[in-house]
Coordinates of C-alpha atoms and ligand atoms in Angstrom, one line a residue:
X6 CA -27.7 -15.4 -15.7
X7 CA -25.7 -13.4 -13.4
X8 CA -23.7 -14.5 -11.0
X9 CA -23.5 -13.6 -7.3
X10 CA -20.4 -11.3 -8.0
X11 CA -22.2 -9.5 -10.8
X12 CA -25.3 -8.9 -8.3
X13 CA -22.5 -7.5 -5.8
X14 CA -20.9 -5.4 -8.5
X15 CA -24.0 -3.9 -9.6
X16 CA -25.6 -3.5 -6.1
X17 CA -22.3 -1.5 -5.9
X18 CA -22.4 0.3 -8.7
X19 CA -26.0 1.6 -8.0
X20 CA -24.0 3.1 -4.4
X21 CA -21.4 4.5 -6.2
X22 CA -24.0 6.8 -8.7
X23 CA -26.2 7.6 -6.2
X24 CA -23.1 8.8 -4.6
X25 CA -22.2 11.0 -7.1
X26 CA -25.3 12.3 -7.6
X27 CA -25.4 13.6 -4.0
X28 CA -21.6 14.9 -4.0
X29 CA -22.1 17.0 -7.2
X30 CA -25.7 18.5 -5.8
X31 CA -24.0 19.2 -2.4
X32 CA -20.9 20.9 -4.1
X33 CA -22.9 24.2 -5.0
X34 CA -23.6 24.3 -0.9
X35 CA -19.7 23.5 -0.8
X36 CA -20.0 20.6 1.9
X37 CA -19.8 17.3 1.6
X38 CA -23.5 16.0 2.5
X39 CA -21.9 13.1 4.0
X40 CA -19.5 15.2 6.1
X41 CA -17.2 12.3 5.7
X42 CA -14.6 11.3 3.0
X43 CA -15.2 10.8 -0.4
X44 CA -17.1 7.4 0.1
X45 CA -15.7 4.6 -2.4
X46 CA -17.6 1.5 -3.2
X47 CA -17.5 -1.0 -0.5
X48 CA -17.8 -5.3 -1.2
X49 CA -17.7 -7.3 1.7
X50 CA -17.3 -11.0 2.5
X51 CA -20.3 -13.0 3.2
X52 CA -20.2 -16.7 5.2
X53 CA -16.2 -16.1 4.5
X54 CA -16.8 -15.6 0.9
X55 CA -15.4 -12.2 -1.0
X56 CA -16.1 -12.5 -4.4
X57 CA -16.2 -9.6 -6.5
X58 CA -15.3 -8.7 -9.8
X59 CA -12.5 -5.9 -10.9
X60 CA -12.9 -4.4 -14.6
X61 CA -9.4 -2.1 -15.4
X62 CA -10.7 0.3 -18.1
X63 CA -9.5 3.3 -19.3
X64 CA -11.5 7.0 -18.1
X65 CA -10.7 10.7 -17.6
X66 CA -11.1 11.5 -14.1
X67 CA -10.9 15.3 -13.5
X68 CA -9.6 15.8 -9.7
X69 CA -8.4 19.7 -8.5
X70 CA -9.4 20.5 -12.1
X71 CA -6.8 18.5 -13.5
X72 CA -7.9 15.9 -16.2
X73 CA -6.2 12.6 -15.6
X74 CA -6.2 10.0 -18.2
X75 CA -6.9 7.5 -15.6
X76 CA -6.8 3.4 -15.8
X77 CA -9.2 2.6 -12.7
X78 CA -11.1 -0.6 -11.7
X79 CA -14.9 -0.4 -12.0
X80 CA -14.8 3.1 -12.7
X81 CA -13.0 4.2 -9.7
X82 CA -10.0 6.1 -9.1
X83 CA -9.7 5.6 -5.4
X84 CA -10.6 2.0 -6.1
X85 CA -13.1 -0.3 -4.5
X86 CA -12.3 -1.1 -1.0
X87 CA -12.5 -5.0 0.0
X88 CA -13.8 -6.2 3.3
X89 CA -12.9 -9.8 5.0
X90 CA -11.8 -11.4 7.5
X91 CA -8.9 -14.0 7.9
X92 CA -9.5 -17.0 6.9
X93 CA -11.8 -16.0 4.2
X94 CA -11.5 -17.0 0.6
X95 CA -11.1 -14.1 -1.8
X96 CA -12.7 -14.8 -5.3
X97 CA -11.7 -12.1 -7.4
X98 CA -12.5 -12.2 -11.3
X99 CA -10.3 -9.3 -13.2
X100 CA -11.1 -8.2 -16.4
X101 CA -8.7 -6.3 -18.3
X102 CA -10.1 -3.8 -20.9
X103 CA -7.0 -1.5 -21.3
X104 CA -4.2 -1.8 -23.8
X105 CA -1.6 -3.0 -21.4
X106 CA -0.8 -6.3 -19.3
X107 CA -2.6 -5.8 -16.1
X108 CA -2.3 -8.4 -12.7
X109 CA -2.8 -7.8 -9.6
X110 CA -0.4 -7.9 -5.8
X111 CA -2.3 -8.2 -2.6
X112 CA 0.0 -6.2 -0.5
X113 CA 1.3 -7.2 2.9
X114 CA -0.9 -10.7 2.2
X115 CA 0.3 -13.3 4.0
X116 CA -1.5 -15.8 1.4
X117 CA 0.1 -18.3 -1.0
X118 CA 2.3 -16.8 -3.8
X119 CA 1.5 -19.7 -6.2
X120 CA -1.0 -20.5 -8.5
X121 CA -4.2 -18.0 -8.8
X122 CA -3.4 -16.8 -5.1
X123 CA -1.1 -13.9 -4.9
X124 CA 1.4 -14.7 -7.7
X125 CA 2.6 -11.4 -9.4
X126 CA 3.8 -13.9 -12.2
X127 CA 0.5 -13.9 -13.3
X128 CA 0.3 -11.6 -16.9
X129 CA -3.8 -10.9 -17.9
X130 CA -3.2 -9.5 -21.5
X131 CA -5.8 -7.0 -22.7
X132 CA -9.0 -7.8 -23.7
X133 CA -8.4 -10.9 -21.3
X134 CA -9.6 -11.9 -17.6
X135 CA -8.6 -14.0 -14.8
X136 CA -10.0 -15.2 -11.9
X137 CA -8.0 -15.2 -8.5
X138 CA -8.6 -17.5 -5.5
X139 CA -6.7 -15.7 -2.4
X140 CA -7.5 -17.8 1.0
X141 CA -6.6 -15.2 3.6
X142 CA -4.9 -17.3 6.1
X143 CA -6.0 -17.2 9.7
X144 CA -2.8 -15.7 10.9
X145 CA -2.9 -12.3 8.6
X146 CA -3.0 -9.0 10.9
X147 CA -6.0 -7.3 10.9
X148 CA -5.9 -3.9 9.4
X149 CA -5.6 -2.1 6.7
X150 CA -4.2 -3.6 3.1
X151 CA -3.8 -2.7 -0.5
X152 CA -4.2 -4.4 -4.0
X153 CA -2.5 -2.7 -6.9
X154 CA -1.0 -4.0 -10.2
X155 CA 2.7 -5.7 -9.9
X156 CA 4.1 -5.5 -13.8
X157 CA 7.9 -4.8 -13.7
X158 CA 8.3 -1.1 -16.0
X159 CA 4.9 0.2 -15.7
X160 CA 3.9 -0.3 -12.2
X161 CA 4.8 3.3 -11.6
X162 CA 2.6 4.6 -13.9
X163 CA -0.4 2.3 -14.0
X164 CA -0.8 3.0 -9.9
X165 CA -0.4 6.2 -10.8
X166 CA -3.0 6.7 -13.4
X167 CA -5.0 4.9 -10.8
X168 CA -5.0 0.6 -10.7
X169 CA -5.1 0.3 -6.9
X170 CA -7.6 -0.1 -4.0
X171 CA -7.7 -0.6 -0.3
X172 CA -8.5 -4.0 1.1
X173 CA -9.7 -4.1 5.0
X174 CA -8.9 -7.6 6.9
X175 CA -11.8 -7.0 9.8
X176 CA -10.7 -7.3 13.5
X177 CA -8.3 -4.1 14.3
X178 CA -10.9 -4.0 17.1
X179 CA -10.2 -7.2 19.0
X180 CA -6.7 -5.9 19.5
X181 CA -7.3 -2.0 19.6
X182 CA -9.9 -2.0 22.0
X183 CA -10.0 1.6 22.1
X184 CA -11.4 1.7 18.6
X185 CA -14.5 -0.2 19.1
X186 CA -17.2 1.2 18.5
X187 CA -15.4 4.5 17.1
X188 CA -16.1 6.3 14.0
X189 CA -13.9 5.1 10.9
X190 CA -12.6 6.9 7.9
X191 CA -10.8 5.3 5.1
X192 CA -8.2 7.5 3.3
X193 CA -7.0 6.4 0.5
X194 CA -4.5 9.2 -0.6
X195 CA -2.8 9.0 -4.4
X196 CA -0.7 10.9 -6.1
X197 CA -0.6 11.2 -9.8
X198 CA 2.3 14.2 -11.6
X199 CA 2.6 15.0 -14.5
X200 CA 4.9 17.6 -17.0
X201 CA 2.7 21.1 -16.6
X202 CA 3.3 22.2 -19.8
X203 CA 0.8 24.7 -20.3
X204 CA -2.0 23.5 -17.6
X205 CA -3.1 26.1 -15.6
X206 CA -4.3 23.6 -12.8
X207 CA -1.5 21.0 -12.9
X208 CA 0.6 24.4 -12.9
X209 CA -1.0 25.4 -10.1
X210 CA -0.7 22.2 -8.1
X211 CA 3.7 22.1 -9.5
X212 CA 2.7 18.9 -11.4
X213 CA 1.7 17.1 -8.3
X214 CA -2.5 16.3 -8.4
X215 CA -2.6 14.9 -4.9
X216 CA -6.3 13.5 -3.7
X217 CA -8.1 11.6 -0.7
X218 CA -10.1 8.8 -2.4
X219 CA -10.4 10.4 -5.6
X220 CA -11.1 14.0 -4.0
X221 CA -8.9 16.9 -4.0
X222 CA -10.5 18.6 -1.5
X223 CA -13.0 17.2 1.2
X224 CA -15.1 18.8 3.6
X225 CA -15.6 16.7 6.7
X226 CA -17.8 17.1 9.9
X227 CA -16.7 15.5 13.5
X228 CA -18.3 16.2 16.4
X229 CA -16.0 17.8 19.4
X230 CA -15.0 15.5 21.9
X231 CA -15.2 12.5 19.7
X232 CA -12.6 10.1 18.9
X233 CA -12.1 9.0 15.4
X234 CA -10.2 5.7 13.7
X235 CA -8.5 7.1 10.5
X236 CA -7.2 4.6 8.3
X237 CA -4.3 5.9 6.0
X238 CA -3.2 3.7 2.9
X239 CA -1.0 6.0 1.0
X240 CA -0.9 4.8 -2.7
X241 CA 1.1 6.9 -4.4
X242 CA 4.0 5.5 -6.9
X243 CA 6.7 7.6 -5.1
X244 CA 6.0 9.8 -2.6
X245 CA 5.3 10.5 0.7
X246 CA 2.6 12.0 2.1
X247 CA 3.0 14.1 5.3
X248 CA -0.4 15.3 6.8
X249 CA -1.2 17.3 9.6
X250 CA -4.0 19.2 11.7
X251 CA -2.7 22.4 13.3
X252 CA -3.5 21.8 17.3
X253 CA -4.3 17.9 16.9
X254 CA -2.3 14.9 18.3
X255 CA -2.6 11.6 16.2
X256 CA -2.3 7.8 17.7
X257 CA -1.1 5.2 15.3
X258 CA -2.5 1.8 16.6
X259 CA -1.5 0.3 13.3
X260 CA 1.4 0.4 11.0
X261 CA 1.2 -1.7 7.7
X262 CA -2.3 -3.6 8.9
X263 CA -0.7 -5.1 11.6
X264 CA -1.6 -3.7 15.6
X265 CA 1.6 -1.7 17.3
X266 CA 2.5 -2.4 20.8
X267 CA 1.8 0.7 22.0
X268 CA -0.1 4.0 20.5
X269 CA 2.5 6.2 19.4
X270 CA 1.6 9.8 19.8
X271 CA 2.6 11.8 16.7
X272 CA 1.6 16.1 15.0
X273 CA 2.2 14.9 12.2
X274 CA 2.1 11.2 10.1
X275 CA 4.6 10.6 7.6
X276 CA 3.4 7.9 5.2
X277 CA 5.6 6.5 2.3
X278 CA 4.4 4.8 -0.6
X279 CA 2.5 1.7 0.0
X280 CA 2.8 2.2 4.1
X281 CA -0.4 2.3 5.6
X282 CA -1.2 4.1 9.5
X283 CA -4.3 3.2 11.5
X284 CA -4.7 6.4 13.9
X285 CA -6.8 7.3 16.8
X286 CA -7.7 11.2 16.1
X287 CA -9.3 12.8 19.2
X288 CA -11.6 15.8 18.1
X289 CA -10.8 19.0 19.5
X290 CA -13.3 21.6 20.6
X291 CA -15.5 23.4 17.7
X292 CA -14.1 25.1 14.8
X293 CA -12.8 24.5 11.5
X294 CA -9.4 22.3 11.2
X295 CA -7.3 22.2 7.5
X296 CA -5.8 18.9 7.3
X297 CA -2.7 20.2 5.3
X298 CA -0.4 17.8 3.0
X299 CA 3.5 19.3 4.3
X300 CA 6.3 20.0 1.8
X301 CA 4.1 20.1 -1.1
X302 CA 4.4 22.8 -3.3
X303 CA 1.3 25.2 -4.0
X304 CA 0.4 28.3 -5.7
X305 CA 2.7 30.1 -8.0
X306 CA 4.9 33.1 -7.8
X307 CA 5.0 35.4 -4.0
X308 CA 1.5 33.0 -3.4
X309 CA 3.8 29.5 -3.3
X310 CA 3.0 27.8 -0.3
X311 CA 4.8 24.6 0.9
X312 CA 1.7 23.1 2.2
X313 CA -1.5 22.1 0.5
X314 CA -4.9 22.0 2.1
X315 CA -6.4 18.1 1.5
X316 CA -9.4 18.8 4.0
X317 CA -11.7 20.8 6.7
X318 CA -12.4 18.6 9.5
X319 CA -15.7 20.8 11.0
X320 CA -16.1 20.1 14.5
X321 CA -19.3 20.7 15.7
X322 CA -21.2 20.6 19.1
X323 CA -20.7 21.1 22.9
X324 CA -18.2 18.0 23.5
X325 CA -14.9 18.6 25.6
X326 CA -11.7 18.1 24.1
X327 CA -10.1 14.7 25.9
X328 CA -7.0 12.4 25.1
X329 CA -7.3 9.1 24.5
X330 CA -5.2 7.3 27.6
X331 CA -2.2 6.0 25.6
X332 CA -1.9 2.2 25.6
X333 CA 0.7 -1.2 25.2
X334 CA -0.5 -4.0 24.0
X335 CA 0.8 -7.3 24.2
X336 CA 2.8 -8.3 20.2
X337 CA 1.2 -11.1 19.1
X338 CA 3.8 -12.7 17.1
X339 CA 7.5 -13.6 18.6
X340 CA 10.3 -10.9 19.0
X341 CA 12.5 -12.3 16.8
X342 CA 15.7 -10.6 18.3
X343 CA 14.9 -13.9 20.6
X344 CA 15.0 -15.9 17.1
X345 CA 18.1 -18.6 16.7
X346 CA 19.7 -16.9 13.4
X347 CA 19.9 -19.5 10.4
X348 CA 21.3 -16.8 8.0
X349 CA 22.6 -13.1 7.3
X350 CA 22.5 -11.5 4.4
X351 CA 23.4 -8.2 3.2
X352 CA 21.3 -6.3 0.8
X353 CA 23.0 -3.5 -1.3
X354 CA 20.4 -0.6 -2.4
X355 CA 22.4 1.2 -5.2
X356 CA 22.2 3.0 -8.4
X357 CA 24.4 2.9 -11.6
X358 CA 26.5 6.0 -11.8
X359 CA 24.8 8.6 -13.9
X360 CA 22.2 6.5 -15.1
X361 CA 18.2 5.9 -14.0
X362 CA 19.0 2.6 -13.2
X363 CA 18.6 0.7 -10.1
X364 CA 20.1 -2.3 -8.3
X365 CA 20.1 -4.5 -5.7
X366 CA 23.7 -5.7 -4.9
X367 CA 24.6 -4.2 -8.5
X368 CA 22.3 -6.3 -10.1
X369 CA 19.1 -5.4 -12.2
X370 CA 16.6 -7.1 -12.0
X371 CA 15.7 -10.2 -14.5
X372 CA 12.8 -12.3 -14.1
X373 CA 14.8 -15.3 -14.7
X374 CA 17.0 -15.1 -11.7
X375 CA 16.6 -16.4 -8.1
X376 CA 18.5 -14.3 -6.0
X377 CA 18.1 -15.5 -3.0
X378 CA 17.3 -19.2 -2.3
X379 CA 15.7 -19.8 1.3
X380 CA 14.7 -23.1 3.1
X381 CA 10.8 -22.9 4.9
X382 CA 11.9 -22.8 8.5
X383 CA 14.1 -20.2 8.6
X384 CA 14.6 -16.8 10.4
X385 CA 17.0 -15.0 8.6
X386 CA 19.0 -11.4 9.3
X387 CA 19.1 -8.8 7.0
X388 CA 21.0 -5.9 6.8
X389 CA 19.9 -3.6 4.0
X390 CA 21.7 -0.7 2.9
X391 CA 21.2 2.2 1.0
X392 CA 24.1 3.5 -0.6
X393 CA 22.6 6.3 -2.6
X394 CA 21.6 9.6 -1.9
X395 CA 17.9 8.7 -3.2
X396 CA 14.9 7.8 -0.7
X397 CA 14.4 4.3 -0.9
X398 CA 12.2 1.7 0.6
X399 CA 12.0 -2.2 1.0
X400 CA 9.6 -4.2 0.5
X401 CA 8.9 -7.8 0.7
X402 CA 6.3 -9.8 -0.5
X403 CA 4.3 -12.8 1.8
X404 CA 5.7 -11.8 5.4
X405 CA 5.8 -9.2 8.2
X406 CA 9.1 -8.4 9.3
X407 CA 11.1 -6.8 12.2
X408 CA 13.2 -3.7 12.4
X409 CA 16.2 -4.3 14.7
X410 CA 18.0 -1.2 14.3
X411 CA 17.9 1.5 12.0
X412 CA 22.0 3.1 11.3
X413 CA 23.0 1.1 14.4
X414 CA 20.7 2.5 16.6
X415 CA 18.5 -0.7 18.4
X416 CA 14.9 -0.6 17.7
X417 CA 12.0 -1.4 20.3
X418 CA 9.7 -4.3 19.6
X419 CA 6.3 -2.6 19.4
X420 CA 5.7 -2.9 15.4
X421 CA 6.0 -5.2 12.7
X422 CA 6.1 -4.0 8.9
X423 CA 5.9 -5.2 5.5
X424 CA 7.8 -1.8 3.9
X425 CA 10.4 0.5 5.1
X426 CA 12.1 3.3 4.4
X427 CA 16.2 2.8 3.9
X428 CA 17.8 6.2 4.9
X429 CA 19.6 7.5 3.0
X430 CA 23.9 6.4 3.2
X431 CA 22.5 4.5 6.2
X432 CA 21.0 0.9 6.8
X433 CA 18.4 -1.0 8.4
X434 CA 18.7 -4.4 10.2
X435 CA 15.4 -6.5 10.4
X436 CA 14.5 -10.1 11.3
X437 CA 12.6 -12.2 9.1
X438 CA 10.5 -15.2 9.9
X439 CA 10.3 -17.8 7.1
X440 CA 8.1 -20.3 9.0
X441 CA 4.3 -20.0 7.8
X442 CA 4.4 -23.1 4.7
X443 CA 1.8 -21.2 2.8
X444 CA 4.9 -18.9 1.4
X445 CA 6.6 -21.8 -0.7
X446 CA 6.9 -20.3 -3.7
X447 CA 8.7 -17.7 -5.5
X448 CA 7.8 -13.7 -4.7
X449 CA 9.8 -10.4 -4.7
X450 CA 11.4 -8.3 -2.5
X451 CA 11.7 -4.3 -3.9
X452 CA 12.1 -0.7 -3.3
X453 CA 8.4 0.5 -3.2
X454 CA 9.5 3.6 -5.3
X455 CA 7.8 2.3 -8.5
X456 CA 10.0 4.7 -10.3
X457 CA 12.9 2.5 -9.0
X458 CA 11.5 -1.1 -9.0
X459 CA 10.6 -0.1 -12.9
X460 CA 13.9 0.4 -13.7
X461 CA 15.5 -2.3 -11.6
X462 CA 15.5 -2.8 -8.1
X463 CA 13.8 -5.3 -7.3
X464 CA 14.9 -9.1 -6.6
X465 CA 13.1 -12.9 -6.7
X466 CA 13.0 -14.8 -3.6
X467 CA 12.6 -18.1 -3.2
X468 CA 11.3 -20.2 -0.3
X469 CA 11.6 -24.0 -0.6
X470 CA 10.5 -26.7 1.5
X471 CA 13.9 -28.7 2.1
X472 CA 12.4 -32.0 2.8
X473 CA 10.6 -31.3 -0.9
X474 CA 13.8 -30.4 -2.9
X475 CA 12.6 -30.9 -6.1
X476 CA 11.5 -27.7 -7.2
X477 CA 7.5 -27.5 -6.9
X478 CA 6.9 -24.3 -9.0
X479 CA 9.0 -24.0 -12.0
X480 CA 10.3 -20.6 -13.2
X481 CA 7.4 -18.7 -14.8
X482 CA 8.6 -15.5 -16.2
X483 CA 7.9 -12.1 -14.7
X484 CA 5.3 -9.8 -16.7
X485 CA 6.8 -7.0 -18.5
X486 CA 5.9 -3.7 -20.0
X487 CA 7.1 -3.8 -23.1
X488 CA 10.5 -2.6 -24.1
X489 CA 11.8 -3.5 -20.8
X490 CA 15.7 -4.3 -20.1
X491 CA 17.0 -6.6 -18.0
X492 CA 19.8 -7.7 -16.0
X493 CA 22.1 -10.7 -17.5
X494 CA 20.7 -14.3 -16.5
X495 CA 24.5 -15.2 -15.5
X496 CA 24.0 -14.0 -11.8
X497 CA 22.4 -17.1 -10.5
X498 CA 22.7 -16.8 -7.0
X499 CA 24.4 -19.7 -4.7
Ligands
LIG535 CU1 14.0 3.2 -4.4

C-alpha cells in the first residue's frame, strides 16, 4: 500500500514530466511556455504536516551543454522545494541510492539538533534510508531556507554535483506587506566547475556551469509596471553569485529567511554560498532585460566576457514603470547590542602555511572535540576574524545572529543572519542569543566555503542546559567521507 508521502511524491513526479515535456516542446520556439523560471517540484504541508520522501540517486544532467555527473534527490538537480509553516512537523523519509554516506542539514532551522531532527551526526550509508522528524518551531523566520547534505570532506562536492533544495517557511507576507499578493519566483542558483580538459562547453563556460534551478539559460515574461518577489537561495559550494539587470533597482526584504528592517535598495545582489535574498523587483517599461551573472568568465579568446547572461526578463504590456515606496519595519526579535554579555570569544579564521588546510583558532576540525561549551541562557560576543587572504564565511547552525560591526565599523540593527562573509585580514563582531531550549544539543559552527569546511574549518558547539549537567546527548561521531584527516583529540576545550 502506499503511503501518503508516496502519493505526494508521485503526484509530484507526474508535475515534474509534464514539465519537461512542455520545456523541451517550447525550446524549439526558444521561450519558456511558462515565461517563468525553470519550475521545480513543489510538496507542501498539509494540517501542519510535510511529509515527503527524498531519494539521492546518481543521474547525468546536461545544463549549458555540459554533462554533469550529478547526485540529485528525486531526480532533480535544482532540488524539490519544501513548503511549511512554523510550527509544522516535517516528516522526511531519505533514501540513499548512491555510493557515498549521505544526511541531510536544514539550514538556518531553528529546530532541535538532536535525535532525527536536524542532527548532521546522523550518517545514512548507501543502499540505506532514514526518516527525519523536524518540528519547525513557532519562532523560525519566515522566508526562504535550504536543505543540503552536511558530511565533513565531501560536502563540497556532493552540493555541487547537486544534493540540495530550497525549503519555504510560509509567512514572508505577514511581515513584508508589500509582497502580498505579488508575483513570486524562486531561484535556486548552483554552481558546479569542473577541470575543462578538452570540453568544448565547460571550456566555454572556464569550468564554471552556472544554472537557475537546473537551467542555464531562462526566458522569462513580466508584465511592465508590475512588482515581483524574487527569492534567491544561492547554493553553490564556493561561490558567489552577483546578478544584475541593466536599468533595474532591487529591494531586499529578506536576508537569510529572516524579514530586514528596512528594504534596502541595491543594482546589484551579491549572494555568497548558502546566503539567501528575498527582493522586491519593480518591472520597468517594455523590452527585453539580461539578468547577467558579474565577474564570471565567458567566451574564449578576444570574445571573453566577464559577465554571463542567466536570463531575459520580457516585459510586456502598457504598465508605467513605478518604485515601490521604500519601507522599515519593526525587528521582531531583541537588538542584542541591548543584551547583558555572559561571554566573549574570539574566533580565529586561518589557514596552515602552504598547505589546503583550514582552521579555526589553528585547530582542524575532529568530530570528537567540543570546542566551545555554552550554557542555555546565554548571549554571547563574538569576534571572528579572518586572518587569511582567502574569502571566508561563518556559519552557525540552530540560531540567527547579529552583526555589530564589521572591521570596527558599528552596524545598524535592521537584519539578522545565519551566515556571513569574514573580509578578508578583517573581522566581524556579532551577538548571539543562546536562549530558545530547543538548541540543547551539539551542532557546528563553519566557513560555508565547502572547499574549506572539507578540509577543516569547521568547529562543534555545544549548548547545555546548566540545571541538567549531566550530559544528555553523548558524543556521536561526525560522518565522514572516507580518507578524511583530522585534527588531534587533545584540544578539548575548557
Ligand atoms: Cu572559508
Amino acid at each position: 500500500m502506499k503511503s501518503v508521502s508516496d502519493r505526494r511524491h508521485v503526484r509530484a513526479w507526474r508535475g515534474a514530466v509534464i514539465f519537461c515535456a512542455v520545456s523541451v516542446a517550447s525550446a524549439a520556439m526558444g521561450q519558456e511556455a511558462t515565461g517563468d523560471f525553470r519550475a521545480l517540484p513543489v510538496v507542501s504541508s498539509q494540517h501542519g504536516v510535510l511529509e515527503t520522501t527524498l531519494v539521492a540517486e546518481q543521474k547525468e544532467v546536461v545544463v549549458d551543454g555540459v554533462k554533469i555527473p550529478a547526485y540529485v534527490f528525486n531526480g532533480e538537480y535544482g532540488g524539490p522545494v519544501l513548503r511549511l509553516r512554523p510550527g509544522d512537523t516535517l516528516k522526511l523519509h531519505l533514501v540513499n541510492h548512491i555510493d557515498q554516506v549521505i544526511n541531510l542539514h536544514f539550514h538556518g532551522s531553528h529546530a532541535s539538533p538532536l535525535a532525527n531532527s536536524d542532527n548532521v551526526h546522523i550518517a545514512v550509508e548507501p543502499g540505506k534510508s532514514f526518516d527525519y522528524l523536524v518540528k519547525t518551531p513557532l519562532s523560525q523566520p519566515p522566508g526562504l531556507y535550504w536543505y543540503h547534505t552536511h558530511i565533513h570532506g565531501s560536502a563540497e562536492s556532493l552540493t555541487s554535483r547537486g544534493l540540495s533544495g530550497a525549503m519555504i517557511i510560509e509567512g514572508l507576507e505577514d511581515r513584508v506587506p508589500q509582497a502580498k499578493g505579488l508575483r513570486q519566483r524562486l531561484l535556486v542558483v548552483k554552481s558546479y566547475a569542473a577541470e575543462a580538459g578538452d570540453d568544448p562547453d565547460l571550456k566555454r563556460l572556464h569550468g564554471v556551469v552556472q544554472s537557475i534551478n537546473g537551467q542555464g539559460h531562462a526566458d522569462v515574461t513580466a508584465a511592465a509596471g508590475s512588482t515581483e518577489l524574487w527569492r534567491i537561495s544561492n547554493q553553490s559550494p564556493n561561490d558567489y553569485i552577483h546578478l544584475s539587470i541593466k536599468g533595474l533597482k532591487f529591494r531586499i526584504v529578506a536576508l537569510d529567511g529572516a524579514a530586514t528592517g528596512n528594504d534596502l535598495p541595491v543594482d546589484k545582489v551579491d549572494v555568497g554560498p548558502a546566503m539567501r535574498m528575498e527582493l522586491l523587483v519593480d518591472m520597468p517599461a517594455a523590452g527585453d532585460y539580461p539578468l547577467m551573472s558579474g565577474s564570471t568568465l565567458t567566451g574564449l579568446g578576444r570574445n571573453m566576457k566577464t559577465s554571463r547572461e542567466l536570463a531575459v526578463v520580457h516585459v510586456t504590456g502598457e504598465g508605467a514603470p513605478r518604485e515601490t515606496p521604500v519601507q522599515t519595519r519593526a525587528m521582531t526579535t531583541p537588538d542584542l547590542r541591548q543584551a547583558r554579555l555572559t561571554a566573549s570569544r574570539t574566533l580565529v579564521f586561518g589557514q596552515k602555511p602552504g598547505e589546503e588546510v583550514y582552521t579555526i583558532n589553528g585547530l582542524v576540525f575532529d568530530h570528537m572535540r567540543t570546542d566551545l561549551r555554552i550554557p542555555l541562557g546565554s548571549t554571547e560576543e563574538w569576534t571572528i576574524r579572518n586572518d587569511t587572504d582567502d574569502m571566508h564565511s561563518f556559519h552557525i547552525h540552530q540560531v540567527h545572529f547579529q552583526v555589530v560591526s564589521i572591521n570596527g565599523e558599528p552596524q545598524p540593527f535592521d537584519r539578522m543572519l545565519d551566515t556571513v562573509r569574514l573580509p578578508e585580514r578583517g573581522y566581524v563582531v556579532v551577538r548571539i542569543a543562546f536562549t530558545d531550549p530547543l538548541i540543547v544539543g551539539r551542532f557546528m559552527l563553519h566557513c560555508h566555503v565547502l572547499k574549506h569546511e572539507d578540509r577543516g574549518m569547521m568547529q562543534m558547539v555545544e549548548v547545555y542546559d546548566p540545571k541538567t549537567p549531566a550530559m544528555p546527548h553523548p558524543m556521536a561521531p561526525h560522518p565522514m567521507a572516507p580518507g578524511m584527516v583530522m585534527g588531534p583529540h587533545d584540544h578539548m576545550a575548557p
